[in-house]
PDB file of C-alpha atoms in Angstrom:
ATOM      1  CA  MET A 289     208.038  72.613 -68.674  1.00 43.00           C
ATOM      2  CA  THR A 290     210.643  75.345 -69.037  1.00 51.00           C
ATOM      3  CA  GLY A 291     211.321  78.133 -71.512  1.00 64.00           C
ATOM      4  CA  PHE A 292     208.514  80.288 -72.857  1.00 71.00           C
ATOM      5  CA  PRO A 293     205.068  79.406 -71.424  1.00 76.00           C
ATOM      6  CA  GLY A 294     203.007  80.149 -74.543  1.00 77.00           C
ATOM      7  CA  PHE A 295     200.207  82.646 -74.986  1.00 83.00           C
ATOM      8  CA  ARG A 296     197.450  80.572 -73.411  1.00 86.00           C
ATOM      9  CA  PRO A 297     196.991  81.329 -69.681  1.00 90.00           C
ATOM     10  CA  MET A 298     198.038  78.677 -67.141  1.00 92.00           C
ATOM     11  CA  THR A 299     196.750  78.542 -63.586  1.00 94.00           C
ATOM     12  CA  GLY A 300     198.557  76.958 -60.678  1.00 95.00           C
ATOM     13  CA  ASP A 301     197.924  76.733 -56.958  1.00 96.00           C
ATOM     14  CA  ALA A 302     201.406  77.588 -55.633  1.00 95.00           C
ATOM     15  CA  VAL A 303     204.526  79.412 -56.765  1.00 95.00           C
ATOM     16  CA  GLU A 304     208.106  79.735 -55.617  1.00 96.00           C
ATOM     17  CA  ILE A 305     209.716  83.036 -56.611  1.00 94.00           C
ATOM     18  CA  ARG A 306     213.446  83.678 -56.467  1.00 94.00           C
ATOM     19  CA  ALA A 307     214.272  87.387 -56.487  1.00 90.00           C
ATOM     20  CA  GLU A 308     217.479  89.165 -55.441  1.00 82.00           C
ATOM     21  CA  GLY A 309     218.625  86.296 -53.214  1.00 85.00           C
ATOM     22  CA  THR A 310     215.215  85.877 -51.557  1.00 88.00           C
ATOM     23  CA  VAL A 311     212.932  82.889 -52.003  1.00 92.00           C
ATOM     24  CA  MET A 312     209.203  83.451 -51.504  1.00 90.00           C
ATOM     25  CA  LYS A 313     206.462  80.837 -51.585  1.00 92.00           C
ATOM     26  CA  MET A 314     202.835  81.745 -52.153  1.00 90.00           C
ATOM     27  CA  ALA A 315     199.667  79.699 -52.434  1.00 91.00           C
ATOM     28  CA  GLY A 316     196.344  80.477 -54.030  1.00 90.00           C
ATOM     29  CA  PRO A 317     195.178  80.987 -57.586  1.00 92.00           C
ATOM     30  CA  ILE A 318     198.290  81.991 -59.548  1.00 93.00           C
ATOM     31  CA  GLY A 319     198.321  82.770 -63.255  1.00 92.00           C
ATOM     32  CA  CYS A 320     201.115  82.675 -65.801  1.00 93.00           C
ATOM     33  CA  GLN A 321     200.958  83.707 -69.440  1.00 91.00           C
ATOM     34  CA  GLY A 322     203.344  84.540 -72.244  1.00 89.00           C
ATOM     35  CA  LEU A 323     202.833  87.945 -73.836  1.00 89.00           C
ATOM     36  CA  LYS A 324     203.214  88.732 -77.501  1.00 81.00           C
ATOM     37  CA  PRO A 325     205.916  91.337 -77.893  1.00 75.00           C
ATOM     38  CA  ALA A 326     205.400  94.711 -79.484  1.00 72.00           C
ATOM     39  CA  GLU A 327     207.587  95.325 -82.494  1.00 71.00           C
ATOM     40  CA  GLY A 328     211.239  95.407 -81.442  1.00 68.00           C
ATOM     41  CA  GLU A 329     210.574  93.950 -77.977  1.00 72.00           C
ATOM     42  CA  GLN A 330     211.322  90.513 -76.533  1.00 77.00           C
ATOM     43  CA  LEU A 331     208.831  87.873 -75.510  1.00 84.00           C
ATOM     44  CA  ALA A 332     207.618  88.413 -71.959  1.00 89.00           C
ATOM     45  CA  VAL A 333     205.988  86.403 -69.171  1.00 90.00           C
ATOM     46  CA  ARG A 334     203.300  87.765 -66.854  1.00 91.00           C
ATOM     47  CA  LEU A 335     202.929  86.209 -63.399  1.00 92.00           C
ATOM     48  CA  THR A 336     199.725  87.083 -61.519  1.00 91.00           C
ATOM     49  CA  LEU A 337     199.856  86.500 -57.775  1.00 88.00           C
ATOM     50  CA  PRO A 338     197.171  86.589 -55.117  1.00 82.00           C
ATOM     51  CA  ASP A 339     197.339  89.543 -52.750  1.00 70.00           C
ATOM     52  CA  ALA A 340     200.816  89.146 -51.242  1.00 62.00           C
ATOM     53  CA  ASP A 341     201.723  90.229 -47.743  1.00 68.00           C
ATOM     54  CA  PRO A 342     203.270  93.717 -47.521  1.00 73.00           C
ATOM     55  CA  GLN A 343     206.855  92.458 -47.064  1.00 77.00           C
ATOM     56  CA  GLN A 344     206.606  90.251 -50.154  1.00 77.00           C
ATOM     57  CA  ARG A 345     205.191  93.165 -52.172  1.00 75.00           C
ATOM     58  CA  ARG A 346     208.076  95.403 -51.055  1.00 79.00           C
ATOM     59  CA  THR A 347     210.672  92.760 -51.903  1.00 82.00           C
ATOM     60  CA  LEU A 348     209.174  92.213 -55.351  1.00 82.00           C
ATOM     61  CA  SER A 349     208.878  95.952 -56.036  1.00 81.00           C
ATOM     62  CA  TRP A 350     212.633  96.410 -55.402  1.00 86.00           C
ATOM     63  CA  CYS A 351     213.857  93.455 -57.460  1.00 89.00           C
ATOM     64  CA  LYS A 352     215.456  93.874 -60.872  1.00 92.00           C
ATOM     65  CA  THR A 353     215.434  90.182 -61.854  1.00 92.00           C
ATOM     66  CA  PHE A 354     213.436  87.155 -60.783  1.00 93.00           C
ATOM     67  CA  SER A 355     212.596  83.582 -61.686  1.00 93.00           C
ATOM     68  CA  PHE A 356     209.781  81.344 -60.577  1.00 94.00           C
ATOM     69  CA  THR A 357     208.369  77.842 -60.549  1.00 95.00           C
ATOM     70  CA  LEU A 358     204.600  77.385 -60.846  1.00 95.00           C
ATOM     71  CA  PHE A 359     203.018  74.302 -59.276  1.00 97.00           C
ATOM     72  CA  VAL A 360     199.647  72.606 -59.521  1.00 96.00           C
ATOM     73  CA  GLY A 361     198.816  69.846 -57.064  1.00 96.00           C
ATOM     74  CA  GLY A 362     202.477  69.704 -55.977  1.00 95.00           C
ATOM     75  CA  ALA A 363     203.757  69.032 -59.528  1.00 96.00           C
ATOM     76  CA  VAL A 364     205.758  71.563 -61.559  1.00 95.00           C
ATOM     77  CA  LEU A 365     203.538  73.153 -64.189  1.00 93.00           C
ATOM     78  CA  TYR A 366     206.095  75.690 -65.458  1.00 93.00           C
ATOM     79  CA  ALA A 367     209.633  76.801 -64.565  1.00 93.00           C
ATOM     80  CA  SER A 368     210.750  80.178 -65.891  1.00 91.00           C
ATOM     81  CA  PRO A 369     214.184  80.948 -67.307  1.00 88.00           C
ATOM     82  CA  PRO A 370     216.702  81.655 -64.501  1.00 87.00           C
ATOM     83  CA  ARG A 371     216.937  85.456 -64.804  1.00 88.00           C
ATOM     84  CA  LEU A 372     213.894  87.339 -66.030  1.00 91.00           C
ATOM     85  CA  LYS A 373     214.401  91.100 -66.129  1.00 92.00           C
ATOM     86  CA  VAL A 374     211.514  92.908 -64.424  1.00 91.00           C
ATOM     87  CA  ARG A 375     209.650  95.043 -66.939  1.00 89.00           C
ATOM     88  CA  GLU A 376     206.621  96.006 -64.884  1.00 88.00           C
ATOM     89  CA  ILE A 377     205.038  95.425 -61.470  1.00 87.00           C
ATOM     90  CA  GLN A 378     201.480  96.533 -60.772  1.00 85.00           C
ATOM     91  CA  ARG A 379     198.369  95.738 -58.753  1.00 79.00           C
ATOM     92  CA  ASP A 380     194.967  95.145 -60.268  1.00 73.00           C
ATOM     93  CA  GLY A 381     191.601  96.156 -58.829  1.00 71.00           C
ATOM     94  CA  ASP A 382     191.312  92.904 -56.843  1.00 71.00           C
ATOM     95  CA  GLY A 383     194.625  93.499 -55.088  1.00 71.00           C
ATOM     96  CA  ALA A 384     196.456  90.876 -57.160  1.00 79.00           C
ATOM     97  CA  LEU A 385     200.077  91.654 -57.942  1.00 85.00           C
ATOM     98  CA  THR A 386     201.296  91.172 -61.519  1.00 87.00           C
ATOM     99  CA  ILE A 387     204.951  90.962 -62.481  1.00 89.00           C
ATOM    100  CA  THR A 388     206.024  91.067 -66.111  1.00 90.00           C
ATOM    101  CA  GLY A 389     209.522  89.947 -67.053  1.00 91.00           C
ATOM    102  CA  SER A 390     211.552  89.114 -70.120  1.00 89.00           C
ATOM    103  CA  PRO A 391     214.765  87.138 -70.639  1.00 84.00           C
ATOM    104  CA  GLY A 392     218.078  88.963 -70.480  1.00 71.00           C
TER     105      GLY A 392
END
């Protein structure tokens, strides 16, 4: 599945993230959800990662664009558009890293 993921949350067990020429692979509970845009904004996708290692967090915090492929049981569950513009990166109380991006 490619394009917009929809507003219902999806959960995978692995993800491959491509950001600024770097490819990172992570395993664990990984969430993906489309976000309804505020008036005048574009659709957005939120990717929720397990606690990443410090180098991965640094790489993601510096990136301006990214794309990702979400897997479940080795099969592709969702593939994002090729260049999502980073809108926000933050950590939640559990240490999970969330990245929000929108096309273009």
